[in-house]
Short mmCIF file of C-alpha atoms in Angstrom, two decimals:
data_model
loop_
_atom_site.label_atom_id
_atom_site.label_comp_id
_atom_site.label_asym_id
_atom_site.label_seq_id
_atom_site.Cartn_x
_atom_site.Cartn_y
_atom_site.Cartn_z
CA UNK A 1 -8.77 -8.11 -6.94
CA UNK A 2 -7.16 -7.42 -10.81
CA UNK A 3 -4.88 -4.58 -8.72
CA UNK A 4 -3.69 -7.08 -6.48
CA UNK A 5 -2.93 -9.61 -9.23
CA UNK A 6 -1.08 -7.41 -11.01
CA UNK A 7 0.65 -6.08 -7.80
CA UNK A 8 1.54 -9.99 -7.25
CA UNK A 9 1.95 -10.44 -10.92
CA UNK A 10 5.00 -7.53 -10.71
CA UNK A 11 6.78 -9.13 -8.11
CA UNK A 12 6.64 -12.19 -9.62
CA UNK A 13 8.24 -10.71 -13.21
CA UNK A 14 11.92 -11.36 -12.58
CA UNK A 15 11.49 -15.06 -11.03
CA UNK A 16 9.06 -15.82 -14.23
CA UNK A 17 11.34 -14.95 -16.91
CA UNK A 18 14.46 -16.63 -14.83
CA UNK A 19 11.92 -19.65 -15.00
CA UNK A 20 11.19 -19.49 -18.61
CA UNK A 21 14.83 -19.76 -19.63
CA UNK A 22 15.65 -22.02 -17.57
CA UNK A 23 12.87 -24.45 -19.26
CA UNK A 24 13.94 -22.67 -22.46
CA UNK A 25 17.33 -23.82 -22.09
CA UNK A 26 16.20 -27.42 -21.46
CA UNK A 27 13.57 -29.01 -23.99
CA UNK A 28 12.39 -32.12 -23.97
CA UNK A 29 10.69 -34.19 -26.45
CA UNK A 30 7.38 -35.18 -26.48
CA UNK A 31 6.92 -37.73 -23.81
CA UNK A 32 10.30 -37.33 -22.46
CA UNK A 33 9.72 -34.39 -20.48
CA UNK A 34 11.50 -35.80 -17.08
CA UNK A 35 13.56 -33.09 -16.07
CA UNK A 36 10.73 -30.21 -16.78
CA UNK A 37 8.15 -31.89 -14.89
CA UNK A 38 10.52 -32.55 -11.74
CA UNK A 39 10.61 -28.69 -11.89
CA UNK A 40 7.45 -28.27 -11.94
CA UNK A 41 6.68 -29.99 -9.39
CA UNK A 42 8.62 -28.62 -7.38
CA UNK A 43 7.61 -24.45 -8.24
CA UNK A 44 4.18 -25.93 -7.04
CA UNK A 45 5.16 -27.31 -4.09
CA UNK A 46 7.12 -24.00 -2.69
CA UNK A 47 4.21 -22.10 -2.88
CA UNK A 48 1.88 -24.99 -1.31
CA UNK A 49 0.26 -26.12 -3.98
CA UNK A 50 -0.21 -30.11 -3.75
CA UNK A 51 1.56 -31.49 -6.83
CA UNK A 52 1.27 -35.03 -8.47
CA UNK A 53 3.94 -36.39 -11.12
CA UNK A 54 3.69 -39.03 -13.41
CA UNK A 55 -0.08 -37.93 -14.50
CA UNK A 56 -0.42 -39.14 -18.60
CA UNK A 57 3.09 -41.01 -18.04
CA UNK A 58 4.85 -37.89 -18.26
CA UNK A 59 2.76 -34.98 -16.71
CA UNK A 60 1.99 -33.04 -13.28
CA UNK A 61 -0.76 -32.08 -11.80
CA UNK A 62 -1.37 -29.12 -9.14
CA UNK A 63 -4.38 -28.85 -6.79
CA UNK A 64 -5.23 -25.40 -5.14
CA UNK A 65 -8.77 -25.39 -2.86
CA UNK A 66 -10.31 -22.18 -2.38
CA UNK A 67 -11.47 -20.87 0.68
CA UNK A 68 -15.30 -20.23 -0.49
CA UNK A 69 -18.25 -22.41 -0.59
CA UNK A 70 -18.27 -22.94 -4.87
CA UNK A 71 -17.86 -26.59 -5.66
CA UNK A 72 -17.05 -26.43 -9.19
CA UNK A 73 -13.17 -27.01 -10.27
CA UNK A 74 -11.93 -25.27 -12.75
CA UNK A 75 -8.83 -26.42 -14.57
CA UNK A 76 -5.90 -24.30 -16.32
CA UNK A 77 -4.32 -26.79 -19.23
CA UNK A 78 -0.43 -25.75 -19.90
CA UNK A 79 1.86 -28.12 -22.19
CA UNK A 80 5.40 -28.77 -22.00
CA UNK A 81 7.25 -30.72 -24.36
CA UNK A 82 9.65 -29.20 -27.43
CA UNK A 83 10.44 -29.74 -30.75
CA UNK A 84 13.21 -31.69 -33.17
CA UNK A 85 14.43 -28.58 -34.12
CA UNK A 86 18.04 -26.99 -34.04
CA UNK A 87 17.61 -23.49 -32.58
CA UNK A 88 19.50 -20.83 -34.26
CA UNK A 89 18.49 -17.81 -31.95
CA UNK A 90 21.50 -17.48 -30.64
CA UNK A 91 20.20 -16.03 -27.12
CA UNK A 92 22.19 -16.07 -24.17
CA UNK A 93 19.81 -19.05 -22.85
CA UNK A 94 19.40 -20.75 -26.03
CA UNK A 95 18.91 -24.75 -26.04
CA UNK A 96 21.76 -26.67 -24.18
CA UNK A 97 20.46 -29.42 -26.60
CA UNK A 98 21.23 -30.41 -29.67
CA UNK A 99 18.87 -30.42 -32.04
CA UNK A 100 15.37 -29.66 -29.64
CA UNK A 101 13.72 -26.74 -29.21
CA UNK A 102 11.06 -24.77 -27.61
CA UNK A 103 10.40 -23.40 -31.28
CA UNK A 104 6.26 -23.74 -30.15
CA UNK A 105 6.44 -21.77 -26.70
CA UNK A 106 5.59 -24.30 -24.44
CA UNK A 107 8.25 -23.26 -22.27
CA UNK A 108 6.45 -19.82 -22.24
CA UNK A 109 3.26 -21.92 -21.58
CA UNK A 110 4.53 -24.12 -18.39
CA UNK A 111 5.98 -20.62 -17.35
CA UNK A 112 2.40 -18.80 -17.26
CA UNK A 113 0.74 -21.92 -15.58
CA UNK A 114 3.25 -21.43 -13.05
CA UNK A 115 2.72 -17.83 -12.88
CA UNK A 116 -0.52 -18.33 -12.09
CA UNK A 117 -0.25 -20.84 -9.68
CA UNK A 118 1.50 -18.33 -7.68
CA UNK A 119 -0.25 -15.69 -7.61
CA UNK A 120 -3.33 -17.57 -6.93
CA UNK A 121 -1.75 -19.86 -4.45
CA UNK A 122 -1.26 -16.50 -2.61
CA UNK A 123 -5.21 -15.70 -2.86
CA UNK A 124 -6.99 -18.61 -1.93
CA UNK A 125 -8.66 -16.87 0.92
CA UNK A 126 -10.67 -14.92 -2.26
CA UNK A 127 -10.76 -18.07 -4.19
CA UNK A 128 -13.85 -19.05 -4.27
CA UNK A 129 -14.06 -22.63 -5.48
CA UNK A 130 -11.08 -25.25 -6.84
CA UNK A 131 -8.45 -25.00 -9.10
CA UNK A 132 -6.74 -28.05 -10.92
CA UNK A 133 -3.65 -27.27 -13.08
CA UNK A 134 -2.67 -29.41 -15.42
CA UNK A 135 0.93 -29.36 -17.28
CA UNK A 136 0.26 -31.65 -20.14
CA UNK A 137 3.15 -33.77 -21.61
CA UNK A 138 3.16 -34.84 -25.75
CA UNK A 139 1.14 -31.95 -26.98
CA UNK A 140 3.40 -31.84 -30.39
CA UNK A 141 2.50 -35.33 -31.11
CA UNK A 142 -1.30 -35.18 -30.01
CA UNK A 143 -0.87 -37.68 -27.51
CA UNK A 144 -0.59 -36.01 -24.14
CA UNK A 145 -3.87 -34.72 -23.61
CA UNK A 146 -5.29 -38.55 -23.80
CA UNK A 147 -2.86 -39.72 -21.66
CA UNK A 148 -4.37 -37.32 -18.93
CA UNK A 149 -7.67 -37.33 -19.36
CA UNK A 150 -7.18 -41.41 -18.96
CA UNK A 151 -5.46 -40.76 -15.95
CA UNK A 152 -8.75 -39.14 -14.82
CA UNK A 153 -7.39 -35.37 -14.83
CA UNK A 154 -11.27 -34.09 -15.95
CA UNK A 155 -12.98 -35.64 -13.01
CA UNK A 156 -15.22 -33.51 -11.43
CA UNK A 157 -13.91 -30.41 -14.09
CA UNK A 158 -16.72 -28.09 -14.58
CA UNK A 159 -14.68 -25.73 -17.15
CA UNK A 160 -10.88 -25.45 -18.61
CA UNK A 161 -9.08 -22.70 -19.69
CA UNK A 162 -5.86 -23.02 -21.97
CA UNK A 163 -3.46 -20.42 -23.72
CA UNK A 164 -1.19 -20.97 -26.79
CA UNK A 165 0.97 -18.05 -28.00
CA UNK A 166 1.01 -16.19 -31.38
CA UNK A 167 3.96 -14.55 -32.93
CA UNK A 168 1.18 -12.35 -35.27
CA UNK A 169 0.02 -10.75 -32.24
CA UNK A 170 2.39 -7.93 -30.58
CA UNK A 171 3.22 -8.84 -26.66
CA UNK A 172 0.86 -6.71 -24.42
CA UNK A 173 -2.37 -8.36 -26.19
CA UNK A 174 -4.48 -11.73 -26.45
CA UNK A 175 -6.59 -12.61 -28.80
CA UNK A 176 -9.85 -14.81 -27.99
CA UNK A 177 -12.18 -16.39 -30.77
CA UNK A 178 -15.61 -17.46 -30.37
CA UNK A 179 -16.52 -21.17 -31.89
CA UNK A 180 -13.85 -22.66 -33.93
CA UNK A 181 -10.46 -22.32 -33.19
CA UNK A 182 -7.90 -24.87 -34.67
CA UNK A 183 -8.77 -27.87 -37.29
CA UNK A 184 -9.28 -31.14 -37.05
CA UNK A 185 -6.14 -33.22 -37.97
CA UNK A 186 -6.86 -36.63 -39.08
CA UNK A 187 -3.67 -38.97 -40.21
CA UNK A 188 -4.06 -40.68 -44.01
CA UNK A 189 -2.67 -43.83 -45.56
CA UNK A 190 -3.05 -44.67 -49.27
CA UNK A 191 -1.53 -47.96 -50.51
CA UNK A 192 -1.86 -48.38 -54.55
CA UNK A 193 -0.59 -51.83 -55.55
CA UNK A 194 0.30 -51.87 -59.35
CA UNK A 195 2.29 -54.38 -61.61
CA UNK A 196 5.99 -53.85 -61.90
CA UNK A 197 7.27 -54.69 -65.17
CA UNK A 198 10.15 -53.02 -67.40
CA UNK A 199 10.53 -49.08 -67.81
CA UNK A 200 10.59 -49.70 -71.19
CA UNK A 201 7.57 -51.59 -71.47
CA UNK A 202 4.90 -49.43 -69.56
CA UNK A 203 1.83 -51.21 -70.90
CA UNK A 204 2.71 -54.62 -69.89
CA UNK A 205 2.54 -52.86 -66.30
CA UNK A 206 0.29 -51.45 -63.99
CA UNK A 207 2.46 -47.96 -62.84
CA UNK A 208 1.99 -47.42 -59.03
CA UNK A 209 3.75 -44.36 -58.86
CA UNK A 210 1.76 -42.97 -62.04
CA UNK A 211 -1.89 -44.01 -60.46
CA UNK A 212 -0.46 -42.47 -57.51
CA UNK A 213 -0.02 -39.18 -58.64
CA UNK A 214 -3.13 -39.27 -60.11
CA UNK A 215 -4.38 -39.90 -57.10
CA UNK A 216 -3.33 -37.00 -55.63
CA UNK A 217 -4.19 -34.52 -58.50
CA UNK A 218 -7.80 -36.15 -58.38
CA UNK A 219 -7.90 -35.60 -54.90
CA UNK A 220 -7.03 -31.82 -54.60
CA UNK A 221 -9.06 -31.06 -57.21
CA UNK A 222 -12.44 -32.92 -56.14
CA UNK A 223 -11.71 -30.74 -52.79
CA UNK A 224 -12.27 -27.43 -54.72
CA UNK A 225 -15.59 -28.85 -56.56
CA UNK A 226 -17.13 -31.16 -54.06
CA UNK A 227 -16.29 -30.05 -50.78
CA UNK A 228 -18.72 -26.90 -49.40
CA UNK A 229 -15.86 -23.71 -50.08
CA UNK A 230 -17.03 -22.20 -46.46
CA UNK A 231 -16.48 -25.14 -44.85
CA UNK A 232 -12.89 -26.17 -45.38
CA UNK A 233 -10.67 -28.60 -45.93
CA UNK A 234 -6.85 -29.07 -46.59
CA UNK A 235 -5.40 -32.47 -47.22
CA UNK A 236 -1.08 -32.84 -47.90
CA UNK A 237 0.84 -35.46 -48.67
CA UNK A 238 3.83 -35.31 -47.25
CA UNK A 239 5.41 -38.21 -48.00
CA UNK A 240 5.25 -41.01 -50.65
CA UNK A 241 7.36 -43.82 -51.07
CA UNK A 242 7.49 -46.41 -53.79
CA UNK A 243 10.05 -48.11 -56.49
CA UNK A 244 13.08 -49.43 -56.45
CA UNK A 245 15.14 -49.03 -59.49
CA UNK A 246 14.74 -46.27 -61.77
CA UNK A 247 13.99 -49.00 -64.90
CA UNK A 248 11.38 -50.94 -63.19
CA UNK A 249 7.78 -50.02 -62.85
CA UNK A 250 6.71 -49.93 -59.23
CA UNK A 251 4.18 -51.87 -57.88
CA UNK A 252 3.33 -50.52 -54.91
CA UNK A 253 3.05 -46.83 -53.41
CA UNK A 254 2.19 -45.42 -49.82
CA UNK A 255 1.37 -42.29 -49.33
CA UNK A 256 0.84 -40.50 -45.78
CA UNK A 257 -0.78 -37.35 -45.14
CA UNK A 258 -3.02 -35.24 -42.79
CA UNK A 259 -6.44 -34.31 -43.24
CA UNK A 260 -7.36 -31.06 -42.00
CA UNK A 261 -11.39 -29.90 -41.17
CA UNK A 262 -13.56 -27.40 -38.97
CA UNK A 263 -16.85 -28.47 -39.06
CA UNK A 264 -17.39 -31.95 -37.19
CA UNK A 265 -20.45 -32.92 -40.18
CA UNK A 266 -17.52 -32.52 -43.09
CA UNK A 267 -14.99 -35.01 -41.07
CA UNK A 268 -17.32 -37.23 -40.61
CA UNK A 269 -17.77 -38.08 -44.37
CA UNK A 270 -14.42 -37.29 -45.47
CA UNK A 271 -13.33 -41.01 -44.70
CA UNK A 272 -15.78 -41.89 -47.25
CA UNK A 273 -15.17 -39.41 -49.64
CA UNK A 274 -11.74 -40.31 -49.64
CA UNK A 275 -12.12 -43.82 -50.12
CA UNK A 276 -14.32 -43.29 -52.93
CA UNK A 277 -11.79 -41.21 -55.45
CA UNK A 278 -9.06 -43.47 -54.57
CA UNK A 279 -11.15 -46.21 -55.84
CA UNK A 280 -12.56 -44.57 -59.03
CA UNK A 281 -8.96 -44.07 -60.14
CA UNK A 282 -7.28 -47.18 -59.09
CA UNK A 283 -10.08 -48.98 -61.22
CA UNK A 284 -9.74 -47.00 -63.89
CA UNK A 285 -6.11 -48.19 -64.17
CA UNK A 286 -6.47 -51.66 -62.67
CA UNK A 287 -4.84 -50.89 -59.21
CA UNK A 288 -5.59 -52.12 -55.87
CA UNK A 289 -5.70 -49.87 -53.21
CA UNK A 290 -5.85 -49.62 -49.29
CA UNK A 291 -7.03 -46.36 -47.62
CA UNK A 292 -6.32 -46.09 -43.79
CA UNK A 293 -8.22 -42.87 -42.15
CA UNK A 294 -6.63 -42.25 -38.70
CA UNK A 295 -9.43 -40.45 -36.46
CA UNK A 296 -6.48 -38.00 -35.05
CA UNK A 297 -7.78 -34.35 -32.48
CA UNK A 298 -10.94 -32.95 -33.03
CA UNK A 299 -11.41 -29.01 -33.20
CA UNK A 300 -11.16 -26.75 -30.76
CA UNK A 301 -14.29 -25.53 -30.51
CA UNK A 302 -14.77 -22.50 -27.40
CA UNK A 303 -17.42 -22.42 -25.34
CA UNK A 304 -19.03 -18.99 -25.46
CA UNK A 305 -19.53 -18.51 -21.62
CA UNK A 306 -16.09 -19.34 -21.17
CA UNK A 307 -14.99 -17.29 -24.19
CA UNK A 308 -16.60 -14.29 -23.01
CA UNK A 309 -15.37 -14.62 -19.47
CA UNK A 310 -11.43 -14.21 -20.44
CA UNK A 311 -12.14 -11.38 -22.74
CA UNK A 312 -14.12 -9.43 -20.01
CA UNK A 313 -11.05 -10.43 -17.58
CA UNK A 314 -8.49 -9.34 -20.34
CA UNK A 315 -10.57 -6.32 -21.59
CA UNK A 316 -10.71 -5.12 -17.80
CA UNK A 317 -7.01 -5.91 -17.12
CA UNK A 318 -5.65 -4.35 -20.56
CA UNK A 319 -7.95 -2.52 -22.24
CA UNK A 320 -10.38 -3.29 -24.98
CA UNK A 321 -7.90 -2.01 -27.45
CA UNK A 322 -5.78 -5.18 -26.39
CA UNK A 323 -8.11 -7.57 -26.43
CA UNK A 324 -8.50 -8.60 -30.25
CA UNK A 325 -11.33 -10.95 -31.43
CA UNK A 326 -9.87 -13.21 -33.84
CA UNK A 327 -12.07 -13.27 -37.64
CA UNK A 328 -10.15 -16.66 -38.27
CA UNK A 329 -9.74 -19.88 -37.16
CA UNK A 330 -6.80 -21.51 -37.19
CA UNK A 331 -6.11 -25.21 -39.77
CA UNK A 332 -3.39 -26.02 -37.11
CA UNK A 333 -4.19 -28.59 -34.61
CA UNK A 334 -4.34 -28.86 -30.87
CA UNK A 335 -5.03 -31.19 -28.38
CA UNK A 336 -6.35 -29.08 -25.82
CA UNK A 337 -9.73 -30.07 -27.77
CA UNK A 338 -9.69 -33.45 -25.89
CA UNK A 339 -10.56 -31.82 -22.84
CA UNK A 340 -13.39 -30.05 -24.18
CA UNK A 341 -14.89 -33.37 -24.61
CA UNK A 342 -15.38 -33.46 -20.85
CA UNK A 343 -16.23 -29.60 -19.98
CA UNK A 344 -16.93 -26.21 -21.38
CA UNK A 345 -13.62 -24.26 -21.74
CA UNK A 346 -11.51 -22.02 -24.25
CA UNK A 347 -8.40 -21.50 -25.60
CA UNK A 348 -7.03 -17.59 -25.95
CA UNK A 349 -3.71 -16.75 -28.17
CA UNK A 350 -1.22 -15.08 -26.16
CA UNK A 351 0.58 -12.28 -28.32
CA UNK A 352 4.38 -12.66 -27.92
CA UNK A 353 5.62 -10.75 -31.00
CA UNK A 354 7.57 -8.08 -31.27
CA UNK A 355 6.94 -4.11 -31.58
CA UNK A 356 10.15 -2.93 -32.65
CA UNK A 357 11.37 -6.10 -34.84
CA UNK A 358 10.85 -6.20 -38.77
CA UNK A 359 10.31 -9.61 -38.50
CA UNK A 360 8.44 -12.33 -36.04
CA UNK A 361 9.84 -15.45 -36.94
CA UNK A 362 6.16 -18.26 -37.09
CA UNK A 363 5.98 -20.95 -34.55
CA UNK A 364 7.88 -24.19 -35.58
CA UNK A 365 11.05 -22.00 -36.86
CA UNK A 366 14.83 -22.08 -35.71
CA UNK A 367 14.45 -18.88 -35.31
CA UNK A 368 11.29 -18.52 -33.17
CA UNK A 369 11.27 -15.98 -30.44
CA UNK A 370 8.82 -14.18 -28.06
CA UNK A 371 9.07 -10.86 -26.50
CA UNK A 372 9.05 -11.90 -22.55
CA UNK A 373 6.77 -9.04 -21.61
CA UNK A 374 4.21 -11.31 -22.60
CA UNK A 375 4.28 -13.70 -19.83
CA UNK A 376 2.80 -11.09 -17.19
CA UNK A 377 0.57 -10.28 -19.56
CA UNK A 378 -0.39 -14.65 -20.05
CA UNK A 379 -0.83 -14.38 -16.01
CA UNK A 380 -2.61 -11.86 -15.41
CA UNK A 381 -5.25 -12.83 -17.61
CA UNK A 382 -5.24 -16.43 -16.69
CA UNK A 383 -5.50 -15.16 -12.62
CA UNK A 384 -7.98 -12.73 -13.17
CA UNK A 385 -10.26 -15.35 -15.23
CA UNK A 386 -10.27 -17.83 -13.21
CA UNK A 387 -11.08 -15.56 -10.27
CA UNK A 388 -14.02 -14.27 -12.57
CA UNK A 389 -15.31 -17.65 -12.94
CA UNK A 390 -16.14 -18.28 -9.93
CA UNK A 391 -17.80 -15.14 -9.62
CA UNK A 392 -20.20 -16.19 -12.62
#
């Protein structure tokens, strides 16, 4: 079965990279992705695969049955969407518009889901039980995956299977990571009302800004003493606002931030925790203060079974020398953690960097680029797994 995927997989080559320039060439935002799900929708319907549009407002899903007597469905998660960013690549098939993006390599994503549509679109004779595809819109803004799942796209899903690529790894390998994957990313509000009064006077006042940036010191510092050093936890601010006038004392600050976390236990009473240093400062100084702690993606945390089942497909496809086990997880976010909530299933990093560059520019840069090679390799590994699974 893995020869004839990659036999399949080899034909397939050219029409998979025309494919992912062609998305390449047209991003679309986050829940705007129109034009790239009509496309996909119609690459699954040429090879027979039943296709469904306007799944989580923007998304598609495919539906290929197997031929053998396994009930279980197994779904393969791809996202689609781009970023506001202004490529500066400068390849032949670069962005056609302004200022978006595939900077994350979702267009390499929709382009292996399709991949492996096809090749197992042309095996479902072998297949033993049911395969649901899902091409997820909004991934960059954490929304998409809820949008599906409330459309009912985990119904009856017994496992899922997702890939996201990474520039640190050289095209020809994946790397797969048991447990933790990516953080938690909770959103944070902190209001501090103060007392304006005049610049010159600051003691008639109660200084926003100044309890503000206290705040903040407080709170990066309590991190390192209070918070359990193998269980981490980075909070930024990335934006404050507040004032008005450089000679008058503000009286009221917001500041907006994300909370990152691992370990389910430590978000749970980081709310609190929060909370409870804003407060001791704002009383020292005689501030008010408003914390608003937005319950954003939990981790992605893989399921060992599934884990172990695309490294044993990858390790027999490529090699074991390909197939890396990642020591780290990852403090970025991802959505594809929603799904988990509703079936066992893991996430493997696709390796798109690289051999012969000096430098592989980090997703989310202008710059961003992937080494194409990689897509067969995406396929094949997605195929050959999900055939496995069924087998288990």
């Amino acid at each position: 079965m893995l020869t004839r995927i990659k036999d399949i997989a080899t034909q397939l080559a050219p029409r998979l990279i025309e494919i992912r320039r062609h998305i390449h060439s047209h991003p679309e935002l986050s829940g705007q992705e129109y034009q790239t799900s009509a496309f996909v929708a119609g690459v699954l319907s040429s090879y027979g695969i039943h296709a469904e549009e306007g799944v989580g407002k923007t998304g598609v899903i495919g539906e290929l049955k197997g031929n053998g007597k396994d009930s279980r469905t197994l779904a393969i998660r791809t996202d689609m969407d781009a970023l506001p960013i202004t490529e500066c690549t400068k390849l032949e098939f670069t962005s056609r518009h302004t200022g978006i993006m595939h900077a994350c390599g979702h267009d390499v994503h929709t382009t292996v889901g399709l991949g492996t549509a096809m090749i197992l679109s042309q095996l479902a004779e072998e297949l033993a039980g049911k395969v649901r595809f899902l091409f997820q819109p909004a991934e960059e803004i954490a929304q998409g995956a809820h949008w599906m799942v409330e459309d009912g796209v985990m119904d009856n899903v017994d496992g899922v299977l997702g890939v996201h690529v990474f520039p640190s790894i050289p095209a020809g390998s994946i790397g797969v990571r048991f447990g933790a994957l990516t953080a938690a990313a909770d959103d944070l509000e902190i209001i501090i009302v103060g007392e304006s009064g005049h610049g010159a006077r600051p003691h008639e006042a109660i200084d926003a800004i100044w309890i503000a940036s206290q705040v903040i010191t407080n709170l990066q510092q309590a991190i390192s003493r209070t918070q359990n050093p193998l269980r981490p936890v980075v909070l930024s601010i990335g934006k404050i606002e507040g004032g008005r006038v450089p000679n008058v004392i503000a009286d009221r600050v917001q500041l907006l931030g994300t909370v990152r976390s691992l370990h389910p236990e430590t978000r749970t009473q980081l709310p609190n925790w929060i909370e409870q240093i804003v407060a001791n400062v704002c009383n020292s100084y005689g501030a008010k203060y408003q914390v608003n702690y937005g319950q954003g993606v939990p981790s992605v945390q893989n399921d060992y079974a599934m884990t172990q089942i695309i490294k044993s497909a990858a390790e027999e496809a490529w090699g074991n020398d390909s197939v890396l086990v990642l020591p780290e997880p990852s403090l970025g976010a991802e959505d594809f953690s929603m799904y988990l909530e509703h079936a066992p299933g893991s996430m493997f990093r696709l390796g798109v960097g690289f051999t012969d560059r000096m430098t592989n520019y980090p997703l989310h840069h202008p710059l961003f680029d992937v080494d194409e090679s990689a897509i067969i390799t995406g396929v094949v590994t997605l195929a050959y797994t999900a055939y496995k699974y069924f087998c288990h």
